[in-house]
Amino acid sequence: MKGARILVEALKKEGVDTLFCYNGGAVISIFDELYTHGKEINLIQPRHEQGGTHAADGYARSTGKAGVVLVTSGPGATNTVTGIATAYMDSVPLVVFTGQVSTGMIGTDAFQEADTVGITMPITKANFLVKNVDELAPTVKKAFHLATTGRPGPVVVDIPKDVQMDETEFVYPLTPDLPGYRPKDSGHPRQVKTLKKYLHEARKPVVISGGGVNSAGATELMNEFCDRYGIPVVTTLLGHGVSPQHEELNYGPIGMHGGLYGNYALQNCDLLMAFGTRFSDRIMGDPDVFAEQARIVHVDIDAAEIGKNVSVDLPIVGPISGVLEELNREESYGDYSEWVEELRTYRDKNPLEFEQSEVLKPQYLIQLAQKYFPENTIVASDVGQNQMWVAQYFHFHRGRRLLTSGGLGTMGYGLPAAIGAAVGNPDAQVLTVSGDGGFQMNMQEMATVKQYGLKVKILVLDNSCLGMVRQWQQLLFDKRYSGTCMNDNPDFGLMAKAMGIPSMKLEKVSEAEQTMKAFAESEGSMLLHAVIEGEENVVPMVPAGKPLDQVIRKM
Amino acid sequence: MGEDKSTYTDHVISLLVFNHPGVLSKITSLITRRGFNIDSIAAGPTKEKDMFRLTIMVKGDDRSIEQIQKQLYKIVDTFKIMTIHPARKVEREIGLIKVKAPMGERNEVLQMVNVFKGSILDSSTSGFVVEITGSSDKVDSFISLFPSNQIVEVARTGIVAMDRWEKQ
Ligand SMILES: Cc1ncc(C[n+]2csc(CCOP(=O)(O)OP(=O)(O)O)c2C)c(N)n1
């Protein structure tokens, strides 16, 4: 069997149902095999390989399965780099297949040659150059195993043209040959026991739910943990989706743009249990005074995350689900009702709020979206202020429902990620929210939405500027708005129309409710161009590197 | 992570890795990317035919060294990482030193070589090529005996090290 066919058969063995792919000289023979032997695989062709990679990422985050990409060598491969780096920073399982020039030509600067393995080394969990057709099937096996187990992440498999043409017998291994790769399958029982002891001793416990809780599919277990024992929870940007039934236990987003009460909970707790988070600088502010009075327990599948950014009192390396199941077995822990009461009172006095005005407020629009979109809507945000307003004002009741580029902060992520989510969840309502800047980074993908008849609702919050950077200029550079004005934006409605997508424009507060309702209830895809207040800021805001309680409430 | 370099000490990290293409560059670029400088690195085959052993010397504080080890462990081709305990390590490095020794100074140089139990690999009327084997410190101190203009060239292997047998 030819290498190209082997790849197709291997994808079928892995149960791949969707391939985000873009053709070119170094993968043409693989597309040819897909034509005859890949009927069960849905091919989604984006308009740019970056879009395709973000789409695979959105597919992966929303379904929990690996997102699979196929692109040609050289520029095809380099166009995926931003998408791969985005997935790497947020631990998203991707398998990216790239064509490569023939083995004999490697190193000669041949036409469309790029050192894909070299370029992607620091942004992949693992990467492979397949030099021999006999290695192809075993490498595909390894790639899927590595991408989806332990701490998930992107894996690149680079396949030279001659390897695609060479023949060998197709044998798909049952298990990957990876003797050096042994992710932990359970947390150390003694450590978990110590955590239980801490829980018995604590009076003010708090859980941080991080992205690992989502990727482990453990949001339900986390809800149970919080509800059963009355433990308050806060979330990182990637940890949204945890939603205890008891509202007084949910203290929402934390960090730079977290609510005052979420950060208050962190700074005043006596036991901090962090699940699947890497304590990024956006979460901690000033690490020296972060959760100073608390014992810190860190549960993570990746040993290298523990102790990296914060010193912990109790490390637990292992899968989050297993640890939560074990914790949930206990009859009871302490009585934390006084602490919950303290937090609730604090929140009542310091709610998340914005001022309504004559001009459209983005926060209000997000609230309206929450009101008119179904509860389980998948929301793909872009990056910037729009992302923070989604995180603050849209409440997610289930895991895998907020798709957002947290670690890399990639503008242009939202629309293609929404495409991937729509492909992977045909029955779900999918909404993408972006700013006018980020939307223009990948707006060509509206053509993909149209081509595949996807139901994607596109909300563009147009403040005619790169809002988040403008906000920093307002705060730190005396409003010298250099390189942030976007006064000559295209007519987004016309752009959508050109690509076959209907649109609406919203400018008046008085029309907001009915427009949002019509937008949410419309059939198929739709773009809503909302002209919002130009100088609105995201608050609260903890300036970078400052303690979490040195917060700007109003700007 | 701490910027205070006063707590930095030498650490020897020893890795068993699969001999797959690119593994050396994966390891060195990871160490560099995480902000460390490699003082020396030595690589060679082991008793397992598809593995080789790397001995890497880096400077850092204990916490950052622990972090770098955890990161190295995540490279899929890494099979095992061993910390070489300073108090229990045996280490060797070979240094080849081309040293000027014109007539009249030759005896002095030869004496030094004797004191260091080195050997002469090559000799000419201008000087010698000397081999010194031992700890890195020993190679260092041999070199420091001569004014820098007397040393023409130095080639060093970087250290290889392992733990001693446990005391019975
Ligand atoms: C690819 C990329 N380039 C630059 C940035 C830096 N950046 C972060 S937020 C931001 C402004 C985003 O503006 P816009 O998309 O209009 O969204 P808003 O903040 O106004 O909601 C910029 C430029 C980035 N995050 N990603």
Short mmCIF file of N, CA and C and ligand atoms in Angstrom, two decimals, chain A residues 382-387 389 408-411 434-439 441 461 463 465-469, ligand 1:
data_model
loop_
_atom_site.label_atom_id
_atom_site.label_comp_id
_atom_site.label_asym_id
_atom_site.label_seq_id
_atom_site.Cartn_x
_atom_site.Cartn_y
_atom_site.Cartn_z
N ASP A 382 -12.97 36.24 20.49
CA ASP A 382 -11.69 36.61 19.93
C ASP A 382 -10.80 37.06 21.09
N VAL A 383 -9.87 37.97 20.84
CA VAL A 383 -8.96 38.39 21.90
C VAL A 383 -9.06 39.90 22.07
N GLY A 384 -8.97 40.32 23.32
CA GLY A 384 -9.04 41.76 23.60
C GLY A 384 -10.16 42.03 24.58
N GLN A 385 -10.72 43.23 24.51
CA GLN A 385 -11.79 43.58 25.43
C GLN A 385 -12.99 42.67 25.26
N ASN A 386 -13.31 42.36 23.99
CA ASN A 386 -14.48 41.51 23.73
C ASN A 386 -14.38 40.18 24.49
N GLN A 387 -13.17 39.66 24.56
CA GLN A 387 -12.92 38.38 25.23
C GLN A 387 -13.21 38.50 26.74
N TRP A 389 -15.10 40.78 28.19
CA TRP A 389 -16.53 41.01 28.46
C TRP A 389 -17.31 39.70 28.36
N LEU A 408 -1.87 32.22 24.43
CA LEU A 408 -1.19 32.98 23.39
C LEU A 408 -1.91 34.29 23.11
N GLY A 409 -3.22 34.33 23.36
CA GLY A 409 -3.98 35.55 23.09
C GLY A 409 -3.96 35.89 21.61
N THR A 410 -4.43 34.96 20.80
CA THR A 410 -4.33 35.11 19.35
C THR A 410 -5.53 35.83 18.76
N MET A 411 -5.35 37.06 18.33
CA MET A 411 -6.42 37.74 17.60
C MET A 411 -6.68 36.98 16.30
N SER A 434 -16.33 39.00 18.46
CA SER A 434 -14.98 39.54 18.27
C SER A 434 -15.02 41.05 18.19
N GLY A 435 -13.83 41.63 18.27
CA GLY A 435 -13.68 43.06 18.07
C GLY A 435 -13.51 43.33 16.58
N ASP A 436 -13.55 44.59 16.21
CA ASP A 436 -13.39 44.90 14.79
C ASP A 436 -11.97 44.60 14.31
N GLY A 437 -11.00 44.67 15.22
CA GLY A 437 -9.63 44.36 14.83
C GLY A 437 -9.44 42.88 14.55
N GLY A 438 -9.68 42.07 15.56
CA GLY A 438 -9.48 40.63 15.44
C GLY A 438 -10.34 40.00 14.37
N PHE A 439 -11.56 40.51 14.20
CA PHE A 439 -12.44 39.95 13.18
C PHE A 439 -11.79 40.03 11.81
N MET A 441 -8.80 39.85 11.07
CA MET A 441 -7.62 39.01 10.87
C MET A 441 -7.95 37.70 10.17
N LEU A 461 -18.17 43.40 17.78
CA LEU A 461 -18.29 44.58 18.65
C LEU A 461 -17.33 45.63 18.11
N ASN A 463 -15.68 49.01 18.03
CA ASN A 463 -15.38 50.26 18.73
C ASN A 463 -14.40 51.11 17.92
N CYS A 465 -11.50 50.71 17.08
CA CYS A 465 -10.11 50.77 17.55
C CYS A 465 -9.70 49.40 18.08
N LEU A 466 -8.41 49.25 18.30
CA LEU A 466 -7.90 48.04 18.95
C LEU A 466 -8.10 48.28 20.45
N GLY A 467 -9.30 47.95 20.90
CA GLY A 467 -9.77 48.42 22.18
C GLY A 467 -8.88 48.12 23.37
N MET A 468 -8.42 46.88 23.48
CA MET A 468 -7.66 46.52 24.66
C MET A 468 -6.33 47.28 24.73
N VAL A 469 -5.72 47.46 23.58
CA VAL A 469 -4.45 48.20 23.58
C VAL A 469 -4.72 49.68 23.83
C1 LIG C 1 -2.31 38.41 16.42
C2 LIG C 1 -2.28 39.46 17.48
N1 LIG C 1 -1.74 40.67 17.23
C3 LIG C 1 -1.70 41.61 18.19
C4 LIG C 1 -2.21 41.38 19.43
C5 LIG C 1 -2.14 42.44 20.52
N2 LIG C 1 -3.50 42.83 20.93
C6 LIG C 1 -4.09 42.31 22.03
S1 LIG C 1 -5.66 42.86 22.23
C7 LIG C 1 -5.54 43.83 20.89
C8 LIG C 1 -6.69 44.69 20.47
C9 LIG C 1 -7.78 43.92 19.88
O1 LIG C 1 -8.67 44.82 19.26
P1 LIG C 1 -10.06 44.33 18.73
O2 LIG C 1 -9.91 43.06 17.98
O3 LIG C 1 -10.73 45.44 18.01
O4 LIG C 1 -10.85 43.93 20.05
P2 LIG C 1 -11.26 44.85 21.29
O5 LIG C 1 -10.13 44.83 22.27
O6 LIG C 1 -11.54 46.22 20.77
O7 LIG C 1 -12.47 44.16 21.82
C10 LIG C 1 -4.29 43.72 20.29
C11 LIG C 1 -3.85 44.45 19.09
C12 LIG C 1 -2.76 40.10 19.65
N3 LIG C 1 -3.26 39.74 20.84
N4 LIG C 1 -2.79 39.17 18.67
#
